[in-house]
Coordinates of C-alpha atoms in Angstrom, one line a residue:
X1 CA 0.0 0.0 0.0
X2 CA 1.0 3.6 -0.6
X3 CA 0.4 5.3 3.2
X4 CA 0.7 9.0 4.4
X5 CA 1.2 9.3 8.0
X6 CA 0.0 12.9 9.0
X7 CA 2.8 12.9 12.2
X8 CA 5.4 10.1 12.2
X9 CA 7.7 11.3 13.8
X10 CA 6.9 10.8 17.4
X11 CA 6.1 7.8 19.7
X12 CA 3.0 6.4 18.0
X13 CA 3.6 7.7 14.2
X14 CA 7.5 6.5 14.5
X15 CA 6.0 2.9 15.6
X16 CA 3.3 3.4 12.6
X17 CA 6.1 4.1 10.1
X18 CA 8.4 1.3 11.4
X19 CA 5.8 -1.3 11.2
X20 CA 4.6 0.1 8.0
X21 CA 8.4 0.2 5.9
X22 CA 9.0 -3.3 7.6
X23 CA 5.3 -4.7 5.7
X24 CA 6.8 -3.3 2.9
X25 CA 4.4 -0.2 2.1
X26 CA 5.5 2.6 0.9
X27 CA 5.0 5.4 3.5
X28 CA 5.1 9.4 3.2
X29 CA 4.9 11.2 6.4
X30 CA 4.0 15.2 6.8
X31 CA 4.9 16.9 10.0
X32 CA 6.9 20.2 10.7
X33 CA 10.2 18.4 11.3
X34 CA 10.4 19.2 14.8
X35 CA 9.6 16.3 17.3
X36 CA 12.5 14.0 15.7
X37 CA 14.6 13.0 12.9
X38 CA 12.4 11.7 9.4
X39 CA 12.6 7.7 9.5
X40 CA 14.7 6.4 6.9
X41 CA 13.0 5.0 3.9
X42 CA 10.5 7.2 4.1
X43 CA 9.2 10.3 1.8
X44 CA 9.3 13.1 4.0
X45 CA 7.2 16.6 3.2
X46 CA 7.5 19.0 6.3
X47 CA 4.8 21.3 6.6
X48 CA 2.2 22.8 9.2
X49 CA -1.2 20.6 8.8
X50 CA -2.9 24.1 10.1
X51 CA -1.7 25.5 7.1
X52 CA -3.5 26.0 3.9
X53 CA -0.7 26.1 1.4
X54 CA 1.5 23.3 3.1
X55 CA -1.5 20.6 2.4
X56 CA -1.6 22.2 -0.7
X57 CA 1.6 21.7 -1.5
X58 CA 1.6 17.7 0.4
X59 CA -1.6 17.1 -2.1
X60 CA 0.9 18.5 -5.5
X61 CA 1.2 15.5 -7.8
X62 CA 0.3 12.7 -4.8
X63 CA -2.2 10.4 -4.1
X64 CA -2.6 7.4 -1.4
X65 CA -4.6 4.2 -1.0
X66 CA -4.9 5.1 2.9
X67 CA -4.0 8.3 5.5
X68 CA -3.6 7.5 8.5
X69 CA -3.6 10.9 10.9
X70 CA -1.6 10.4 14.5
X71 CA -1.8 14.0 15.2
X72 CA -5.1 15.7 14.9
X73 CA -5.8 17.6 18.2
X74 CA -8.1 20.4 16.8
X75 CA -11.5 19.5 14.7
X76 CA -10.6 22.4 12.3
X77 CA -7.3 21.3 11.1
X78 CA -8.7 17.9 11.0
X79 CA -11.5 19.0 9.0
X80 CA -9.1 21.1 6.9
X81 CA -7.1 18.2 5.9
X82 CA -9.7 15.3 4.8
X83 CA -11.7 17.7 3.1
X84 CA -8.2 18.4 0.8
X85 CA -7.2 15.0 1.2
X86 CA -10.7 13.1 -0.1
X87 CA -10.5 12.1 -3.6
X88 CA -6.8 11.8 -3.2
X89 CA -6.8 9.2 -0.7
X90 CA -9.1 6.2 -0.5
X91 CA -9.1 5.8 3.3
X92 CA -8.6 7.4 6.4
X93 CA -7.7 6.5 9.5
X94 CA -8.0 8.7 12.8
X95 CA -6.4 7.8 16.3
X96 CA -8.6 9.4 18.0
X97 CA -8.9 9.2 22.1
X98 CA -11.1 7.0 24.9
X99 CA -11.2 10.7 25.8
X100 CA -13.8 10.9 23.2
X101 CA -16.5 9.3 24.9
X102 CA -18.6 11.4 27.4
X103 CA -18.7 8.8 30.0
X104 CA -15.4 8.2 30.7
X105 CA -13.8 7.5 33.0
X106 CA -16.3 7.9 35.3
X107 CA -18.1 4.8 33.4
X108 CA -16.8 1.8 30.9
X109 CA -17.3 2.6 27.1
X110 CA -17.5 0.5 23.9
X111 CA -18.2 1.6 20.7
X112 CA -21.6 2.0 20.9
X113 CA -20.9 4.7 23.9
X114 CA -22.0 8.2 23.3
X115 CA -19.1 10.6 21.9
X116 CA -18.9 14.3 23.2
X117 CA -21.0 16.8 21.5
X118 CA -18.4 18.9 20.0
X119 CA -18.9 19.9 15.8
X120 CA -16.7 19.3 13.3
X121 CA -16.1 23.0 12.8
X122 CA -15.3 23.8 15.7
X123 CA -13.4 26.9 15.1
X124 CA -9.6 26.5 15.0
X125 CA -6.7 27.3 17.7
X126 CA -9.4 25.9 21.2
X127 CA -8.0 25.0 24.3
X128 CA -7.1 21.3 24.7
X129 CA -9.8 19.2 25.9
X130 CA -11.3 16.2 25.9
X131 CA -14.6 16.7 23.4
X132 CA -12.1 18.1 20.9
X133 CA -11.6 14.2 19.9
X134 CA -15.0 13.9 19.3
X135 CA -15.2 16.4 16.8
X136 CA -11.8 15.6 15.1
X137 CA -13.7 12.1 14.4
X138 CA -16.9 14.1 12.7
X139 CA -14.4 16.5 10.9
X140 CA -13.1 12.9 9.5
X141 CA -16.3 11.0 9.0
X142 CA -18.3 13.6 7.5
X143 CA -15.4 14.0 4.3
X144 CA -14.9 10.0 4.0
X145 CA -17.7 8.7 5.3
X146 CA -17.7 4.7 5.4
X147 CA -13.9 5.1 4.0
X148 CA -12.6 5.8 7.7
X149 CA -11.5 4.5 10.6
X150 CA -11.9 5.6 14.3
X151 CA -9.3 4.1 16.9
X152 CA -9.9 5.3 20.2
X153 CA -6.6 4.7 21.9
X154 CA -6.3 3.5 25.5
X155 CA -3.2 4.8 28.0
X156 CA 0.1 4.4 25.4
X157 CA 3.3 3.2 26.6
X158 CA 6.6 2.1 25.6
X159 CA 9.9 3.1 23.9
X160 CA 9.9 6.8 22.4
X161 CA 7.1 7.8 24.7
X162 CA 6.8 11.5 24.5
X163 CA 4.5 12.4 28.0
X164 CA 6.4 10.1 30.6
X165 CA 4.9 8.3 32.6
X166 CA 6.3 5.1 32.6
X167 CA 9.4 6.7 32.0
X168 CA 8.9 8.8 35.4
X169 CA 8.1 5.2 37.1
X170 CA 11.5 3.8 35.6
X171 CA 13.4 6.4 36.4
X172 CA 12.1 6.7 40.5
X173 CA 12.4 3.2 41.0
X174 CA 15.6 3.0 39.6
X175 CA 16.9 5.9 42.4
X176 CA 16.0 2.7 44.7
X177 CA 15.1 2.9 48.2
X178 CA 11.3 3.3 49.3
X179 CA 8.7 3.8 46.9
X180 CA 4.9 4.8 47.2
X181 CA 2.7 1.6 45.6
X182 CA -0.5 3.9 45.3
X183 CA -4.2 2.6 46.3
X184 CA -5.1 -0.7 45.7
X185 CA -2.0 -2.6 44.2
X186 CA -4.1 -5.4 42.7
X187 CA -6.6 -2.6 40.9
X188 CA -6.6 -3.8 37.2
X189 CA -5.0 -1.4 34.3
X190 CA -5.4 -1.8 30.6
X191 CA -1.8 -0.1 29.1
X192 CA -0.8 -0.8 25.7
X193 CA 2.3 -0.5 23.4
X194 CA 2.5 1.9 20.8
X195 CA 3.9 -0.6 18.5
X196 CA 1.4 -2.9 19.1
X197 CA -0.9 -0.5 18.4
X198 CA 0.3 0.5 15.5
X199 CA 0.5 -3.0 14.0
X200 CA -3.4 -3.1 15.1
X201 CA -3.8 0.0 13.0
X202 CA -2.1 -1.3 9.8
X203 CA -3.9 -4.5 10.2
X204 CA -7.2 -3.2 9.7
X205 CA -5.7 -0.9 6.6
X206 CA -4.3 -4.1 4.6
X207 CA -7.6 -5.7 5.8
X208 CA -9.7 -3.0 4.6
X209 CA -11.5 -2.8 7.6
X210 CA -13.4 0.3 9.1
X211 CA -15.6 2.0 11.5
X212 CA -14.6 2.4 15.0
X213 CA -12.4 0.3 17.5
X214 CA -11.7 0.6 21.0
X215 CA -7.9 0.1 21.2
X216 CA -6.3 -0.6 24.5
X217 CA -4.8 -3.1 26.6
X218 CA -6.7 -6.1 27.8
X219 CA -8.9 -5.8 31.3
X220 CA -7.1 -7.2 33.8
X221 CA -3.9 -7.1 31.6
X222 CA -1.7 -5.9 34.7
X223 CA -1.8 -4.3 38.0
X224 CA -0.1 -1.4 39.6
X225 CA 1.5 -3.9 41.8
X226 CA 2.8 -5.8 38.5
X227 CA 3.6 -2.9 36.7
X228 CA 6.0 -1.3 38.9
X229 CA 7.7 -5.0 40.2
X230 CA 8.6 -4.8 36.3
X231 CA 10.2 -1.6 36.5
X232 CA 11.9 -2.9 39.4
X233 CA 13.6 -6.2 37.2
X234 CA 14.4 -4.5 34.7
X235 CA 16.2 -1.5 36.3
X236 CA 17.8 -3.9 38.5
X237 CA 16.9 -1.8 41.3
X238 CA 16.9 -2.4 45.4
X239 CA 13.4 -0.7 45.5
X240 CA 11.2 -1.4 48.2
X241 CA 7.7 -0.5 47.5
X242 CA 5.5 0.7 50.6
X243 CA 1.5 0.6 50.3
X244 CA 0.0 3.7 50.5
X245 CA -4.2 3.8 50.7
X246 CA -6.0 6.2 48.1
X247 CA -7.6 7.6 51.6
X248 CA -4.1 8.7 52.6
X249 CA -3.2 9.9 49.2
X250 CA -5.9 11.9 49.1
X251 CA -5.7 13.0 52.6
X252 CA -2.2 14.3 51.9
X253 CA -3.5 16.2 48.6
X254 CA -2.2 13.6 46.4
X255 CA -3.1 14.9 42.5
X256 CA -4.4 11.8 40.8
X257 CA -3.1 10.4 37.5
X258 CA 0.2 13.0 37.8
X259 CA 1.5 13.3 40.9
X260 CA 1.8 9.3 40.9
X261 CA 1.2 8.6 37.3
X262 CA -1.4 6.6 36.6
X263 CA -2.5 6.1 39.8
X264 CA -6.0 7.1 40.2
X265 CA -8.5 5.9 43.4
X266 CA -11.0 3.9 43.5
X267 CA -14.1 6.7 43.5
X268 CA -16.8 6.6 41.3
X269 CA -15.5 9.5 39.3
X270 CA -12.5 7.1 37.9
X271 CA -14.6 4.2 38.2
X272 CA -14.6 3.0 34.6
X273 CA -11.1 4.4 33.4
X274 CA -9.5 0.6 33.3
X275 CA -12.8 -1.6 32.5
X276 CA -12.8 -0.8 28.5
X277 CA -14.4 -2.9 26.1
X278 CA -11.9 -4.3 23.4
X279 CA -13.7 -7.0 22.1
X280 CA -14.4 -5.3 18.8
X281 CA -10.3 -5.0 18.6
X282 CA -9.6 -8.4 19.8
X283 CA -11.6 -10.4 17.5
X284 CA -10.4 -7.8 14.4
X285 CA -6.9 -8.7 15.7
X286 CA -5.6 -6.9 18.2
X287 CA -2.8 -8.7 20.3
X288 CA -0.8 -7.0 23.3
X289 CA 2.5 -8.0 24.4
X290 CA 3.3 -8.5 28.2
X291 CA 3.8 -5.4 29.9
X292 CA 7.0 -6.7 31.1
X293 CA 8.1 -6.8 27.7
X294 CA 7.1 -3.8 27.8
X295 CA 8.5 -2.2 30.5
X296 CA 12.2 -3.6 29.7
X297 CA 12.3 -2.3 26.1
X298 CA 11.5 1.2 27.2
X299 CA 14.2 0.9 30.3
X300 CA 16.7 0.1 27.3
X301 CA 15.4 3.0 25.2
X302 CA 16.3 5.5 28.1
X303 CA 19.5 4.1 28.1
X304 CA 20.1 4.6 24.7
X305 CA 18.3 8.0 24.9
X306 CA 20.5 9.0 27.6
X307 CA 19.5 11.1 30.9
X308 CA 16.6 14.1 30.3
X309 CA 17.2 17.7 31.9
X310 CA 13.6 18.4 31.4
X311 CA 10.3 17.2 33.5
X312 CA 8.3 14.8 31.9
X313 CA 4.7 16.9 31.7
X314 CA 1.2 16.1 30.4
X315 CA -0.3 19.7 29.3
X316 CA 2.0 21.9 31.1
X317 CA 1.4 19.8 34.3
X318 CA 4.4 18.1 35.6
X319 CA 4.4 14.4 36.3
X320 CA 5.9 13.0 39.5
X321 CA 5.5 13.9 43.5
X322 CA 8.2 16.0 45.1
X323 CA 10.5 14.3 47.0
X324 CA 9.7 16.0 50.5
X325 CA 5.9 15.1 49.8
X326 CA 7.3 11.4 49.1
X327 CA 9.1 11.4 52.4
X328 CA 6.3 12.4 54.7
X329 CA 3.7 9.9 53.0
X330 CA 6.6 7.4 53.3
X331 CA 7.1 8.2 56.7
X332 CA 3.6 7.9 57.7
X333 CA 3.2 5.0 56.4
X334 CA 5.8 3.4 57.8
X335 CA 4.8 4.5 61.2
X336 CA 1.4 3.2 60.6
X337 CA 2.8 -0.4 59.1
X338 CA 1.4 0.7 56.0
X339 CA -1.9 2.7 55.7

C-alpha cells in the first residue's frame, strides 16, 4: 500500500512508520520536522497541517490508497485536511482518544458509547480538551464517510514515549530505596504499546476494515502492583515499595493520574477508566504483548536516549510527587505499618 502518516515522527507515528516500511508499504509522512529526525525510507514533506498552502503543496502530484492521521488535536485542522485530502486518498484513518466518549472515566465505554457533543467546525486554535476528539472524528467521518476509521486509543506506553509516565516510574524506581505503591495494588490497568498499536492499525488498513475500535490493553492485563515489580527487574533496582491507601493519598493532597502517574482511586469518578471494552479490537486482531516486555524495552530506550534535563509533563502539568511530599507519606506509612 501507498500510506501518508500525518505525524510520524513521534512515539505512535515513529511505531506506525516502522511497522509500516517493515510490511513493505510505501509510507510518506508530513509533520513540521520538529519532534524528531524523518525515519529512513521514508518520503518526508514537512509542513504545518494548520496551514493551507503546506496541504496544498503535500496534495501537488500525490495520491494514497490510505492516511492514516496520529496528530489531529483540533477539529478544524482535522477537518481542513480530509476535506483536501478526499479524492486523493481512499481511506482514512484517525487515532482518535477514549477521551472521546462522554462517559469516561467515570463509566466503561464501547463503541456503541456516546461521543462528546463537539462539531466538526469547531473553530480552530481551542483549548485542549477532551470533546475536541470527538469532533476531530466528525471532521473525518463527514469527508470519508464509510472510508474511515476511528481508533480510540487507551493509555500508550513504551519506547519513544513522548509524555512520561512510565518513564517517570522507571526512572524513580531505579533511584532505589522506598517507593509509594499507590491505592489498591491489585486494581486492574489496561496499558498498551504503541507498537502494538500501530500494528493493530495497519492491520485493519491491509484488511480493509473500518468503523470504530476501542484500542487498549486487555482488562485485567496488569496491576499497579505488577507494573511497577517490572520496573523494578528491569532496572535492576533495590526498591522497596511501601503501600499507600488512596484515603491517605488523598488526605495528603495527592493529585491523581500525575503526581503518581497513573494512579487514580477507586471513586466513582474514575470508576470506569480501566474496564474498557476491546472485544471489537480483539476479534479484528488486536494482540498485546506483556507489559514486562514492555517495560524492559523502554528501560533500554532510556538508556540509549540517555538522561533528560527536562520534567516529563502532560499539558503543562508536571508528572511525579516532590521528594519531601514522598518522604512524609513514606514516613507515615511506615509509622502506621502501612496505611
Amino acid at each position: 500500500m501507498n500510506i501518508l502518516i500525518l505525524g510520524g515522527s513521534s512515539f505512535l507515528g515513529r511505531a506506525y512508520v516502522s511497522d509500516a516500511l517493515a510490511r513493505g508499504h510505501r509510507v510518506t509522512t508530513f509533520n513540521r520536522g520538529i519532534t524528531g529526525p524523518d525515519r529512513p525510507g521514508v518520503e518526508a514533506v514537512h509542513g504545518d497541517r494548520t496551514r493551507a498552502e503546506d496541504l496544498a503543496r503535500l496534495v501537488d502530484g500525490r495520491s494514497w490508497d490510505a492516511v492514516v492521521d496520529t496528530s489531529g488535536q483540533q477539529p478544524h485542522a482535522v477537518a481542513q485536511a480530509a476535506r483536501l485530502l478526499r479524492g486523493r486518498a481512499g481511506h482514512y484513518s484517525f487515532v482518535s482518544s477514549i477521551h472521546a466518549f462522554a462517559d469516561w472515566p467515570a463509566r466503561p465505554v464501547d463503541e456503541t458509547s456516546a461521543t462528546f457533543d463537539c462539531p466538526a467546525d469547531t473553530p480552530p486554535d481551542q483549548p485542549p480538551a477532551n470533546a475536541l476528539k470527538a469532533g476531530c472524528e466528525r471532521a473525518v467521518t463527514e469527508h470519508f464517510g464509510e472510508n474511515s476509521t476511528l481508533l480510540n486509543c487507551g493509555l500508550l506506553i513504551g519506547p519513544h514515549e513522548n509524555v512520561g509516565r512510565l518513564l517517570w516510574w522507571l526512572e524513580r524506581i531505579a533511584r532505589g530505596g522506598q517507593v509509594i505503591l499507590p491505592g489498591d495494588p491489585e486494581r486492574a490497568m489496561q496499558l498498551i504499546d504503541a507498537r502494538d498499536f500501530a500494528a493493530f492499525g495497519l492491520g485493519l488498513l491491509e484488511q480493509g476494515r473500518t468503523g470504530r475500535y476501542v484500542t487498549t490493553g486487555p482488562a485485567g492485563g496488569t496491576t499497579m502492583a505488577a507494573m511497577l515489580r517490572a520496573c523494578a527487574e528491569a532496572t535492576g533496582a533495590d526498591a522497596e515499595f511501601v503501600p499507600v491507601a488512596d484515603g491517605a493519598l488523598l488526605a495528603a493532597g495527592v493529585a491523581p493520574w500525575t503526581e503518581l502517574p497513573l494512579w487514580t482511586p477507586d471513586e466513582p469518578d474514575w470508576a470506569g477508566i480501566w474496564r474498557a471494552d476491546t472485544s471489537r479490537a480483539r476479534e479484528a486482531g488486536l494482540r498485546n504483548r506483556p507489559v514486562e516486555e514492555t517495560v524492559r524495552d523502554t528501560w533500554a530506550w532510556i538508556g540509549r536516549r540517555g538522561p533528560r534535563d527536562a520534567p516529563y509533563t502532560q499539558g503543562g502539568t508536571p508528572l511525579g510527587i516532590a521528594e519531601e511530599k514522598e518522604k512524609e507519606l513514606l514516613s507515615a506509612a511506615g509509622a502506621a505499618g502501612g496505611v
